[in-house]
Coordinates of N, CA and C in Angstrom, one line a residue:
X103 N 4.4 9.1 -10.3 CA 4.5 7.7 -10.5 C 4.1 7.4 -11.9
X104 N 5.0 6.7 -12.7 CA 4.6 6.6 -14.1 C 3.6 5.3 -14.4
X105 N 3.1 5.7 -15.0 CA 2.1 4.3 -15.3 C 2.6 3.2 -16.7
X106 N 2.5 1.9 -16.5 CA 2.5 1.1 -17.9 C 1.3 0.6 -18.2
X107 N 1.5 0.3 -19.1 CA 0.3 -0.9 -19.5 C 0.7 -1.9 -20.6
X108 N -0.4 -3.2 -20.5 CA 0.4 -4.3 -21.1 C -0.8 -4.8 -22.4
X109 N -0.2 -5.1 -23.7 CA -1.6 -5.2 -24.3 C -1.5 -7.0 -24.4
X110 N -2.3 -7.4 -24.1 CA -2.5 -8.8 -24.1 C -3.9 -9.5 -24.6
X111 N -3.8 -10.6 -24.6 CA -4.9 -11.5 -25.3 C -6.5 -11.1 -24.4
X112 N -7.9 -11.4 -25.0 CA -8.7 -10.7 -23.9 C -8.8 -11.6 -23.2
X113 N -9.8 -11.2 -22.3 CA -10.3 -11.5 -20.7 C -10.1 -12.6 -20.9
X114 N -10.2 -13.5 -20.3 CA -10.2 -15.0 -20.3 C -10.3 -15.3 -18.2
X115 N -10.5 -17.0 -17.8 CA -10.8 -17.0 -16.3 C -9.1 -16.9 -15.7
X116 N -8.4 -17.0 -16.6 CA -6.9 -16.9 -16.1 C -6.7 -15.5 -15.8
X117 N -7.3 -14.8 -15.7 CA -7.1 -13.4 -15.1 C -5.7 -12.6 -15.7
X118 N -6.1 -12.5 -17.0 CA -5.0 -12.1 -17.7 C -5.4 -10.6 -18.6
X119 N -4.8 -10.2 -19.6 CA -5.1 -8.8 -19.9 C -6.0 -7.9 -19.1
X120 N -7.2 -7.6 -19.2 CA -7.7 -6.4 -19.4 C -7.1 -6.1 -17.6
X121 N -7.5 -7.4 -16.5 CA -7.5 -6.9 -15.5 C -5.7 -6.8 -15.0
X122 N -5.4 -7.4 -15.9 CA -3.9 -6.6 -15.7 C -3.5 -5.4 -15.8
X123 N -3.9 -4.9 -17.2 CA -4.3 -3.5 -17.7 C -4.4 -2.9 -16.4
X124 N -5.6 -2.9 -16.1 CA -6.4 -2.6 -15.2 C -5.8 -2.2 -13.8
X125 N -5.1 -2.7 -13.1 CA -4.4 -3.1 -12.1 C -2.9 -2.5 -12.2
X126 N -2.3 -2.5 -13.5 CA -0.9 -2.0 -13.8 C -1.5 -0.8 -14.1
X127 N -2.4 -0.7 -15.2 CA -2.2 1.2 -16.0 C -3.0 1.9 -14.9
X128 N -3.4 1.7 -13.8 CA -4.3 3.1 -12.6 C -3.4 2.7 -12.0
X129 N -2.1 1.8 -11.3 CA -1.3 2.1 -10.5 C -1.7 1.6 -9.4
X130 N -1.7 0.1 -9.9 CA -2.0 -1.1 -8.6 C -1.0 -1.7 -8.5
X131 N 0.4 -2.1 -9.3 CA 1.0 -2.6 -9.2 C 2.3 -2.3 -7.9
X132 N 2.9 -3.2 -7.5 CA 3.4 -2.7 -6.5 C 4.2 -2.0 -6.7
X133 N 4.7 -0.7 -6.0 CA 5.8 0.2 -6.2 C 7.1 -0.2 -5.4
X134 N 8.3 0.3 -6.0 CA 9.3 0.3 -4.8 C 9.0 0.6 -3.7
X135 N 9.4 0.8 -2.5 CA 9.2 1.7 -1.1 C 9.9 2.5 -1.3
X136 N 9.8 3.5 -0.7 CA 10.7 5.2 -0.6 C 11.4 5.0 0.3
X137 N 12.7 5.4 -0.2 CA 13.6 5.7 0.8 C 13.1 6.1 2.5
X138 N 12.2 6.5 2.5 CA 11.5 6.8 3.9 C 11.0 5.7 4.1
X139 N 10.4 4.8 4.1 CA 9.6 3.5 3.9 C 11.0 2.5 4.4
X140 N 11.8 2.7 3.9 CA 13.1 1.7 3.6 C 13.9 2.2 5.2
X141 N 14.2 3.1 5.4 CA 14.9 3.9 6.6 C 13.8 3.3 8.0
X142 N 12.7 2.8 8.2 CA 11.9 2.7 8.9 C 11.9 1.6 9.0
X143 N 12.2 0.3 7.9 CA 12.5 -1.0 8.1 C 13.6 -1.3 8.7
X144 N 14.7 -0.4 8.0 CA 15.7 -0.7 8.6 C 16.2 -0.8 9.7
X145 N 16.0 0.9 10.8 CA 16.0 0.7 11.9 C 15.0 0.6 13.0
X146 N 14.0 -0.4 12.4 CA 13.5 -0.8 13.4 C 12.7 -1.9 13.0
X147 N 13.5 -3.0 12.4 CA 13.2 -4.3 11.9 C 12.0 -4.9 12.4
X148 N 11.7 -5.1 14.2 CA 11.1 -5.8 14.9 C 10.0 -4.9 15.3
X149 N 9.7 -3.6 15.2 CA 8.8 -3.2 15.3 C 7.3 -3.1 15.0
X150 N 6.5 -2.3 15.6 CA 5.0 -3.2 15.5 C 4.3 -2.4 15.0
X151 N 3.3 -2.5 13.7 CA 3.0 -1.8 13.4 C 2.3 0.0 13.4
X152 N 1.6 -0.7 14.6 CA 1.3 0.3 15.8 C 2.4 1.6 15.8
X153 N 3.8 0.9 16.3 CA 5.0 1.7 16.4 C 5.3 2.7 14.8
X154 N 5.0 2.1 13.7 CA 5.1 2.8 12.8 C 4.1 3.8 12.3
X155 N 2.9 3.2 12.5 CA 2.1 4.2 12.1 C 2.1 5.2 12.9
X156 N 2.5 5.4 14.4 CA 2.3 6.9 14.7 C 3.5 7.7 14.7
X157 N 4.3 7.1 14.1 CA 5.6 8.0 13.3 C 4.5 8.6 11.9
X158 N 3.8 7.8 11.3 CA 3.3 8.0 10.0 C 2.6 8.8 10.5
X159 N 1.6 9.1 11.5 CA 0.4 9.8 11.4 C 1.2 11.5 12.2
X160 N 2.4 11.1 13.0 CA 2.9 12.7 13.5 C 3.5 13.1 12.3
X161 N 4.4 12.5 11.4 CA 4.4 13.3 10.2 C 3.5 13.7 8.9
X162 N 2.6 12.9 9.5 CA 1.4 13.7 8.8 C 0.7 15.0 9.3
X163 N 0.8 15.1 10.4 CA 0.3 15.9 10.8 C 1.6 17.6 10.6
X164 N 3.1 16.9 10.7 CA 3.4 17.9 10.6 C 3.8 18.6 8.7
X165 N 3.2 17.5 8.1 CA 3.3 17.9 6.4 C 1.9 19.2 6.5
X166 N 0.9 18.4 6.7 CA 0.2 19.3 6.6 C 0.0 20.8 7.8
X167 N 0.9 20.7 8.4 CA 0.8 21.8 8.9 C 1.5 23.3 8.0
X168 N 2.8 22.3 8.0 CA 4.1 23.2 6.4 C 3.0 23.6 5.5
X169 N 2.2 22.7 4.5 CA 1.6 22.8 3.8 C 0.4 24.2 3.8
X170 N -0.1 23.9 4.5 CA -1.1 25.3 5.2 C -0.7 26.5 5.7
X171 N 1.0 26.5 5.5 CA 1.5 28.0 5.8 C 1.8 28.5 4.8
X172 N 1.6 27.9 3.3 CA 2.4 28.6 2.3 C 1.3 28.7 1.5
X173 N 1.1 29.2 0.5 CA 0.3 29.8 -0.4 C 0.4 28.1 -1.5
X174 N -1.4 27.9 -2.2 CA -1.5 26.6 -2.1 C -0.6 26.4 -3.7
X175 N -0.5 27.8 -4.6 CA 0.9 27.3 -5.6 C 1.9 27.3 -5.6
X176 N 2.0 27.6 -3.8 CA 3.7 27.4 -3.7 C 3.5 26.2 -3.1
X177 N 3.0 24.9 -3.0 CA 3.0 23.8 -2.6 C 4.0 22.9 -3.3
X178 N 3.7 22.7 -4.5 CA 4.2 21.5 -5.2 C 5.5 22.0 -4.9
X179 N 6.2 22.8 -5.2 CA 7.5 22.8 -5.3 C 8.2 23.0 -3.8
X180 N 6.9 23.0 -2.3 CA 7.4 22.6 -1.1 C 7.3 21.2 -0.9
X181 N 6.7 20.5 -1.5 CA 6.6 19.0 -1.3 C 7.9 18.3 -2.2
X182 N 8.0 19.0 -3.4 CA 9.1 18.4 -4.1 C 10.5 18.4 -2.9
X183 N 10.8 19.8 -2.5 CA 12.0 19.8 -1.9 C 11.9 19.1 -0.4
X184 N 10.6 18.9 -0.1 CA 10.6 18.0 1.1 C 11.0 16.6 1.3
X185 N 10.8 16.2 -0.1 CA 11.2 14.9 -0.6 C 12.4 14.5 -1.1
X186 N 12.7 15.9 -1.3 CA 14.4 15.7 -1.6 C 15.0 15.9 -0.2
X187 N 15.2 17.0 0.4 CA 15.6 16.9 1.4 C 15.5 15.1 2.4
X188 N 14.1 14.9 2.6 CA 14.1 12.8 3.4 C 14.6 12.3 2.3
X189 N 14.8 12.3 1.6 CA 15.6 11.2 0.9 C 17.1 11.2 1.1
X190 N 17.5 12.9 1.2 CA 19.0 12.7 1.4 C 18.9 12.2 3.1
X191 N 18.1 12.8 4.1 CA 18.4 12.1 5.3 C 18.2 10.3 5.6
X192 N 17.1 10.3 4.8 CA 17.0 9.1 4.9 C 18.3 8.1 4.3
X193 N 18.7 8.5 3.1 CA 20.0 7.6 2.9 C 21.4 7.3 3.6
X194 N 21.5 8.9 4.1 CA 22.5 8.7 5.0 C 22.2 8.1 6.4
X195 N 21.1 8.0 6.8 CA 20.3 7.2 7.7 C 20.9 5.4 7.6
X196 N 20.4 5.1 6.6 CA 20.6 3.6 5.9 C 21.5 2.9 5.9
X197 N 22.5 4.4 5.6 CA 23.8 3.9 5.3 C 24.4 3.9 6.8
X198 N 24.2 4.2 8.2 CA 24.9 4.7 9.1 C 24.0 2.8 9.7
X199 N 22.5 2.7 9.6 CA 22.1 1.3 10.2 C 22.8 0.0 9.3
X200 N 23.4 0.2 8.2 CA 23.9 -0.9 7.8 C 25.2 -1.2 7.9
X201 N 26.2 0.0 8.5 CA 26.8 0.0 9.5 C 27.0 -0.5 10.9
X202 N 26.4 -0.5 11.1 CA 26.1 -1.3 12.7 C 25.1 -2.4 12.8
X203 N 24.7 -2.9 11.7 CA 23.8 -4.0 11.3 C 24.6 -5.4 12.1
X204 N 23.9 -6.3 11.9 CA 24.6 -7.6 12.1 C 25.2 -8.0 10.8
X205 N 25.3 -7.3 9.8 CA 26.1 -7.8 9.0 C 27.7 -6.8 8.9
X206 N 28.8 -7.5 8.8 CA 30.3 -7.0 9.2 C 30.5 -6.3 7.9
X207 N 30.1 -7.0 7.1 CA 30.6 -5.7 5.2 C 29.2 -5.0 5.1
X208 N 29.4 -3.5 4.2 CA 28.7 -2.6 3.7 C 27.5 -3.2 2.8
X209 N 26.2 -2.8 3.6 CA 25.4 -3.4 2.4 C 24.8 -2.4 2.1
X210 N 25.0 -2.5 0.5 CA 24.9 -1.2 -0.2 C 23.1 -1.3 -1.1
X211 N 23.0 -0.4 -1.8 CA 21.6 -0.5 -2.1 C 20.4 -1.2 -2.6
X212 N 21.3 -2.2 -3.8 CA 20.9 -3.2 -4.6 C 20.5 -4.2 -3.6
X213 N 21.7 -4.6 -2.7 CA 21.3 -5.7 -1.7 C 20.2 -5.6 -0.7
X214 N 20.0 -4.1 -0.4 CA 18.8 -3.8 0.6 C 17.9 -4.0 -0.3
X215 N 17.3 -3.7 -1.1 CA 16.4 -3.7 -1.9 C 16.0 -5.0 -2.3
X216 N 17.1 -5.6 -2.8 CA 16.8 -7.6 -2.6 C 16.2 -7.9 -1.3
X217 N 16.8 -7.4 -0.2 CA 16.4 -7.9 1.3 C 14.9 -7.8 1.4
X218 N 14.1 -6.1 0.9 CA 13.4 -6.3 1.1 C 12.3 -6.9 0.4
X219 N 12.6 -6.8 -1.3 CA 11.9 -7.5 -2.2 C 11.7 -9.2 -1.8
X220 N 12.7 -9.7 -1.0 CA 12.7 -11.1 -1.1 C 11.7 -11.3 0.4
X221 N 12.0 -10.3 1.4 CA 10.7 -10.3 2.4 C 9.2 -9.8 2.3
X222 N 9.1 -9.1 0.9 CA 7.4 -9.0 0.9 C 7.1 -10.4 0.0
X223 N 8.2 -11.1 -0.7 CA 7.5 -12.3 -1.6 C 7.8 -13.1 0.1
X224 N 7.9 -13.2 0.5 CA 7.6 -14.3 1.5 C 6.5 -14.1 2.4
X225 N 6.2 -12.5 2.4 CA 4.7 -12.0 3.3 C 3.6 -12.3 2.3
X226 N 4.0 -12.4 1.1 CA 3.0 -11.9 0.1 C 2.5 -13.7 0.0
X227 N 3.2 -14.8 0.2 CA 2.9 -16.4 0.5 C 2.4 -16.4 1.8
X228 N 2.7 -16.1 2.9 CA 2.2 -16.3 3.6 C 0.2 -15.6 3.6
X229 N 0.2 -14.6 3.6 CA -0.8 -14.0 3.1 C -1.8 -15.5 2.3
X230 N -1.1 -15.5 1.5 CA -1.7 -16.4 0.1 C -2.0 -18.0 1.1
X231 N -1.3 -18.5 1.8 CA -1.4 -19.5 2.6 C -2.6 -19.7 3.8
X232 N -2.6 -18.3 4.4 CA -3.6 -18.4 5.3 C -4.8 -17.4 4.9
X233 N -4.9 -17.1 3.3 CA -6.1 -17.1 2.6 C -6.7 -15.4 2.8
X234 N -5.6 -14.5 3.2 CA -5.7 -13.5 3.7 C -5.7 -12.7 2.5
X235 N -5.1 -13.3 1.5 CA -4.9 -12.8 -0.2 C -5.5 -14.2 -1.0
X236 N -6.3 -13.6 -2.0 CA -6.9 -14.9 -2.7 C -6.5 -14.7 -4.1
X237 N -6.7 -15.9 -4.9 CA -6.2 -15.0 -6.5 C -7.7 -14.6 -7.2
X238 N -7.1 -14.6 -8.0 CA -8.4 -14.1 -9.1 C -9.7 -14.9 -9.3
X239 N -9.3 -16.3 -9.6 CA -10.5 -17.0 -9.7 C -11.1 -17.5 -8.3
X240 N -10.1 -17.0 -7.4 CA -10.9 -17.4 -6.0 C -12.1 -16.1 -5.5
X241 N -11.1 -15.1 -5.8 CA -12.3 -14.1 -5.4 C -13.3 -14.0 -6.2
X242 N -13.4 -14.1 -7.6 CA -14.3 -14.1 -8.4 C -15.2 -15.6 -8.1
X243 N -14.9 -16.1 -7.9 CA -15.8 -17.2 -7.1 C -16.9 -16.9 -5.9
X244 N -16.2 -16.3 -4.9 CA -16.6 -15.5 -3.9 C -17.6 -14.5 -4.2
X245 N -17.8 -13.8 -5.1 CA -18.2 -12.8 -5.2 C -19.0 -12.6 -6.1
X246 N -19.2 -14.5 -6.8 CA -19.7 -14.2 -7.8 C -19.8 -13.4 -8.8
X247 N -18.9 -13.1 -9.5 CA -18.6 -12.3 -10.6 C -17.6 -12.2 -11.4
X248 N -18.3 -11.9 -12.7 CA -17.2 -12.1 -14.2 C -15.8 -11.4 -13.8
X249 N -15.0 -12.0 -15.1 CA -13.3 -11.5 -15.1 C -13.9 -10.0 -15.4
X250 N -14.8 -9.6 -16.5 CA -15.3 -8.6 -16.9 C -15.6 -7.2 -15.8
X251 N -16.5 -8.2 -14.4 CA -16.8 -7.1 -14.0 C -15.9 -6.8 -12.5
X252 N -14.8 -7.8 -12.2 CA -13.4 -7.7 -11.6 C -12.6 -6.6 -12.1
X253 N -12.4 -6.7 -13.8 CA -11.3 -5.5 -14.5 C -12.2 -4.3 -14.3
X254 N -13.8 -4.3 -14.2 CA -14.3 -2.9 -14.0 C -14.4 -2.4 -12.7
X255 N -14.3 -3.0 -11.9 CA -14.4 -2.6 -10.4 C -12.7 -2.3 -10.2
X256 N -11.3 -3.0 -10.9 CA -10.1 -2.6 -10.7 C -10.1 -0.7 -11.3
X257 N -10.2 -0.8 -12.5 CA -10.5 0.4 -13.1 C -11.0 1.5 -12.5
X258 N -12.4 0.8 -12.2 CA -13.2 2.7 -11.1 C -12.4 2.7 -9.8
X259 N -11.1 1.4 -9.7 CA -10.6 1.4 -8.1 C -11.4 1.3 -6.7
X260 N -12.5 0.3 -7.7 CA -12.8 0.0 -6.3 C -12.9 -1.2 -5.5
X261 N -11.8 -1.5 -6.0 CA -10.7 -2.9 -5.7 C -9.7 -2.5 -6.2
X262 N -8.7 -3.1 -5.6 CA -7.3 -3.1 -6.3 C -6.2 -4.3 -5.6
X263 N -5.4 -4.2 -6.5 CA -4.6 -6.1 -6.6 C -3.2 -5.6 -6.2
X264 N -2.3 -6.6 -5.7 CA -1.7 -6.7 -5.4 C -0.5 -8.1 -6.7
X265 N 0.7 -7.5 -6.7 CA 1.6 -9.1 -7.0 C 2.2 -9.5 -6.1
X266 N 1.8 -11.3 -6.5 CA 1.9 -12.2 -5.3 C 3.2 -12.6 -5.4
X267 N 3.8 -13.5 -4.8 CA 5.2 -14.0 -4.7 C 5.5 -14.9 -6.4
X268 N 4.7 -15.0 -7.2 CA 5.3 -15.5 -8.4 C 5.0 -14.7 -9.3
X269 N 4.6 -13.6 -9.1 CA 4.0 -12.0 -10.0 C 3.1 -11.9 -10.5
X270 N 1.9 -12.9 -10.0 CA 0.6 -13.5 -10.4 C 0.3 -12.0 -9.5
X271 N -1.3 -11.6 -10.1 CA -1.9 -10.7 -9.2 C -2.8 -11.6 -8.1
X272 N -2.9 -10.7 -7.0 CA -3.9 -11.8 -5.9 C -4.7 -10.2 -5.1
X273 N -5.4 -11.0 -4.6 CA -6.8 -9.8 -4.3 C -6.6 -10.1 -2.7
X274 N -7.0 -9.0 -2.0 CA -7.3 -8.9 -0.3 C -9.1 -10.1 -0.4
X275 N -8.8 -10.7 0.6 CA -9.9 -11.5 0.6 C -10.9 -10.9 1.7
X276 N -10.7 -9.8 2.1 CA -11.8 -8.8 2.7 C -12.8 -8.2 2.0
X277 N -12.3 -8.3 0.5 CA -13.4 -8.2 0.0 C -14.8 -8.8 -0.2
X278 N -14.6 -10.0 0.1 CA -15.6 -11.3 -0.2 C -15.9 -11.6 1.3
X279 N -15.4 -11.0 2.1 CA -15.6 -11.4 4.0 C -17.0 -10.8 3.9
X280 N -17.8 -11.9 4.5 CA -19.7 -11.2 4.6 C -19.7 -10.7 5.9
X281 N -18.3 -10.6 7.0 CA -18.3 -10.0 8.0 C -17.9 -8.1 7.5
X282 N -17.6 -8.1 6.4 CA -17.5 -6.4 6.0 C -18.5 -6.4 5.3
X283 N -18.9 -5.1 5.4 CA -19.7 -4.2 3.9 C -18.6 -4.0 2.9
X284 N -18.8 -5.0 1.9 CA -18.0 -4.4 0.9 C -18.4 -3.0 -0.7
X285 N -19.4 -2.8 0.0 CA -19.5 -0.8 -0.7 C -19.2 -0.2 0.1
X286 N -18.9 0.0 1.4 CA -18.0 0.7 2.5 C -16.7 0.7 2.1
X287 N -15.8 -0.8 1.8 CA -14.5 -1.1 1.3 C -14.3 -0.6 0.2
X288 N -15.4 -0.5 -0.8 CA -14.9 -0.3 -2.3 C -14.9 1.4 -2.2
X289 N -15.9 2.0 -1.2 CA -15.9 3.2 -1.3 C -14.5 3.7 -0.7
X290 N -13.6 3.1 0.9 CA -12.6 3.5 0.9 C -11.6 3.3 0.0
X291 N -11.6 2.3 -0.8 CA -10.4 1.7 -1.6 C -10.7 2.8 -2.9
X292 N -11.8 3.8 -3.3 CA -11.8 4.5 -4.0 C -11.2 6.2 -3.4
X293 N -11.4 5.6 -2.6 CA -10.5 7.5 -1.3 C -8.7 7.0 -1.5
X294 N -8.4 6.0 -1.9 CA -7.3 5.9 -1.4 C -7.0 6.3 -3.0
X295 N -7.8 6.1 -4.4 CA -7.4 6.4 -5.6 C -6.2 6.1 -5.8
X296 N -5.1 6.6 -6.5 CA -3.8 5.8 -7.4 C -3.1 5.5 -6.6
X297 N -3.0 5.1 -5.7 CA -2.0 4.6 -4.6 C -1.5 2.8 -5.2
X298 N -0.7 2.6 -4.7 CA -0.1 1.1 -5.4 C -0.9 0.5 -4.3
X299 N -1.3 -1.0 -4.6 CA -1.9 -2.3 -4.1 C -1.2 -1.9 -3.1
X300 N -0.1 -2.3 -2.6 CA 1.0 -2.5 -1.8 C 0.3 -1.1 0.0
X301 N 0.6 -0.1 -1.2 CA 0.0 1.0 -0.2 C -1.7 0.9 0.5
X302 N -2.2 0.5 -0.9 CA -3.9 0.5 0.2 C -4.0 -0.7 0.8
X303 N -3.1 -1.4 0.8 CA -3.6 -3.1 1.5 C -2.7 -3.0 2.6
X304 N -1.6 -2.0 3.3 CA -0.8 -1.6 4.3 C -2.0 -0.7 5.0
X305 N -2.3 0.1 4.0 CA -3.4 0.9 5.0 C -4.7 0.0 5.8
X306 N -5.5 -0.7 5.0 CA -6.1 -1.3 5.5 C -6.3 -2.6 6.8
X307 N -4.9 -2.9 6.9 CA -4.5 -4.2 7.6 C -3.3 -3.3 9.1
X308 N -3.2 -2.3 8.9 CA -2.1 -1.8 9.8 C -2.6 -0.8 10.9
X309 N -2.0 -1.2 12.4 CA -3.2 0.2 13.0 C -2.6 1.1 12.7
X310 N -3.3 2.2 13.5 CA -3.4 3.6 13.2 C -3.0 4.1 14.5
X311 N -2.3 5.4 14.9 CA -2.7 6.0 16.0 C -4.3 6.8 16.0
X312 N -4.8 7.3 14.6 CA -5.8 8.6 14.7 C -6.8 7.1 15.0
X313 N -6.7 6.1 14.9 CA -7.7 4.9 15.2 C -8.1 4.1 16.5
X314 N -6.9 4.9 16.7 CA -6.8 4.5 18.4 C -6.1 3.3 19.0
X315 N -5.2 2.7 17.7 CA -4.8 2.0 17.9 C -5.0 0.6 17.3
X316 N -6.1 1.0 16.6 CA -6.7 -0.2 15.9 C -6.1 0.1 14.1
X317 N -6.5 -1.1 13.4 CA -6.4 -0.8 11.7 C -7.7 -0.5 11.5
X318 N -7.9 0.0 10.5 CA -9.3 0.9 9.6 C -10.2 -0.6 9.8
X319 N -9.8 -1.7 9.2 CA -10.4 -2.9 9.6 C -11.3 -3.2 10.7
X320 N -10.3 -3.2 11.5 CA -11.2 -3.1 13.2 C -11.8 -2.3 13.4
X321 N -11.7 -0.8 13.1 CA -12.5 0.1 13.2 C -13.4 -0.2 12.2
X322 N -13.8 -0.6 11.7 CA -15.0 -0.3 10.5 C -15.7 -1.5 11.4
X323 N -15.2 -2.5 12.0 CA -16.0 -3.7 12.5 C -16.6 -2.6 14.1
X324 N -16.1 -2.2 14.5 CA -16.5 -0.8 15.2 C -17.3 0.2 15.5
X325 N -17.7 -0.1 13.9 CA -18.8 1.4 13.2 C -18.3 2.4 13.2
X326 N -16.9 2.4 13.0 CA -16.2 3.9 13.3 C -15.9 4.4 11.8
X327 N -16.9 4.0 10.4 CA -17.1 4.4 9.7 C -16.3 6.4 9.0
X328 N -16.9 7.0 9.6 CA -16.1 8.6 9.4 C -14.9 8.4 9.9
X329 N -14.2 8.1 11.3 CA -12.9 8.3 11.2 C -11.9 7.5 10.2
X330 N -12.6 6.6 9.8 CA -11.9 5.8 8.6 C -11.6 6.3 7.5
X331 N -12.5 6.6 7.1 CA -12.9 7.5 5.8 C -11.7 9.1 6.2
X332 N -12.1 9.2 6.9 CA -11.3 10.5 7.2 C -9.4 10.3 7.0
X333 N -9.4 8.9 8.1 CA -7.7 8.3 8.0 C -7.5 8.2 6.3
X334 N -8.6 7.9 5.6 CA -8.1 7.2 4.3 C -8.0 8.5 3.4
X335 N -8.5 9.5 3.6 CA -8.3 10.6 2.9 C -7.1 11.7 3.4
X336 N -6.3 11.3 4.7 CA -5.2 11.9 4.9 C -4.3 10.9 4.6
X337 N -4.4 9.7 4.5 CA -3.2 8.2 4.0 C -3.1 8.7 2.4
X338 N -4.0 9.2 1.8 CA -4.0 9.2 0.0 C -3.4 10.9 0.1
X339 N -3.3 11.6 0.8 CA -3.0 13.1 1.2 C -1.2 13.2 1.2
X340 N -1.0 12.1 1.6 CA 0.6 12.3 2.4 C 1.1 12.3 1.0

């Protein structure tokens, strides 16, 4: 995943350069979904997240199994063709559900990709509505603390942002919840390392099968501390 970065005016309470920087150049900003990601929406629109993650967690289990049969420098270039290969299944996948979609013409790629861009800005409001995502000067309110030492906690990743439905960055308001430990959070949100906003705030909010069913959330409210930590180091693995 390639990284940008933006040079802009400094810090200021508008939450602009550095923690943009910050957020865009370590690779918080949100990424497309993968064709695998995208195949998983599609056919199975109404499904719960529950139902996805233990598709997620048995192909985890069976990457790393591949992985541990080959010698570890012949990895990269088994993961590369692993990736090539789901992508070609997955597209002819896409292409076979948008066939039989409720829609009668071919919806081809551009348009899925609107479909689904235009449904995370309306998750990404609702979120923002019922306070589940806060912006920058809210959480910094919360938390008491400078734009300063927000762009340095983005940086060591141990927070990381999300863009909101008008491309404003907005923060998980779990961080500032006095019902978590937030150096437990910052410590997972640092296991999850360069992953996009998009991916560590899926992981955190979504159950798990290895959780029993629960999201890392619930489990941490649990005390189930190590299997979290553990999920979060096979979620940044895949």
């Amino acid at each position: 995943m390639s990284n940008t970065s933006n040079t802009r005016s400094p810090v200021s309470d508008g939450d602009t350069s550095t923690i943009d920087e910050a957020a865009t150049g370590s690779g918080h900003a949100s990424a497309a979904p993968s064709l695998a990601r995208q195949l998983a929406n599609a056919l199975a629109p109404n499904a719960t997240g529950l139902r996805f993650n233990i598709a997620q967690d048995t192909f985890q289990e069976a990457y790393a199994s591949l992985l541990d049969a080959v010698p570890r420098d012949d990895r990269p270039a088994l993961l590369a063709q692993m990736r090539r290969d789901l992508d070609i299944v997955a597209e002819r996948e896409l292409n076979r559900a948008s066939d039989i979609g409720a829609h009668a013409g071919h919806i081809n790629t551009r348009q899925f990709m609107r479909g689904l861009e235009e449904q995370e800005r309306q998750q990404r409001q609702k979120d923002l509505a019922s306070h589940s995502l806060l912006s920058g000067p809210e959480l910094r309110a919360r938390l008491e603390v400078t734009p300063q030492a927000l762009s340095a906690a983005l940086k060591a990743r141990r927070l990381f942002a999300l863009r909101g439905a008008s491309g404003e960055y907005v923060y998980p308001a779990f961080f500032a919840d006095p019902r978590h430990d937030r150096h437990i959070l910052e410590k997972i949100s640092k296991i999850l390392g360069d992953l996009p906003g998009t991916a560590k705030w899926d992981f955190f909010i979504a159950p798990r099968l290895s959780l029993g069913g629960k999201s890392p959330l619930e489990a941490l409210a649990k005390g189930k501390l190590d299997a979290v930590m553990a999920a979060a180091r096979a979620y940044a693995d895949e």
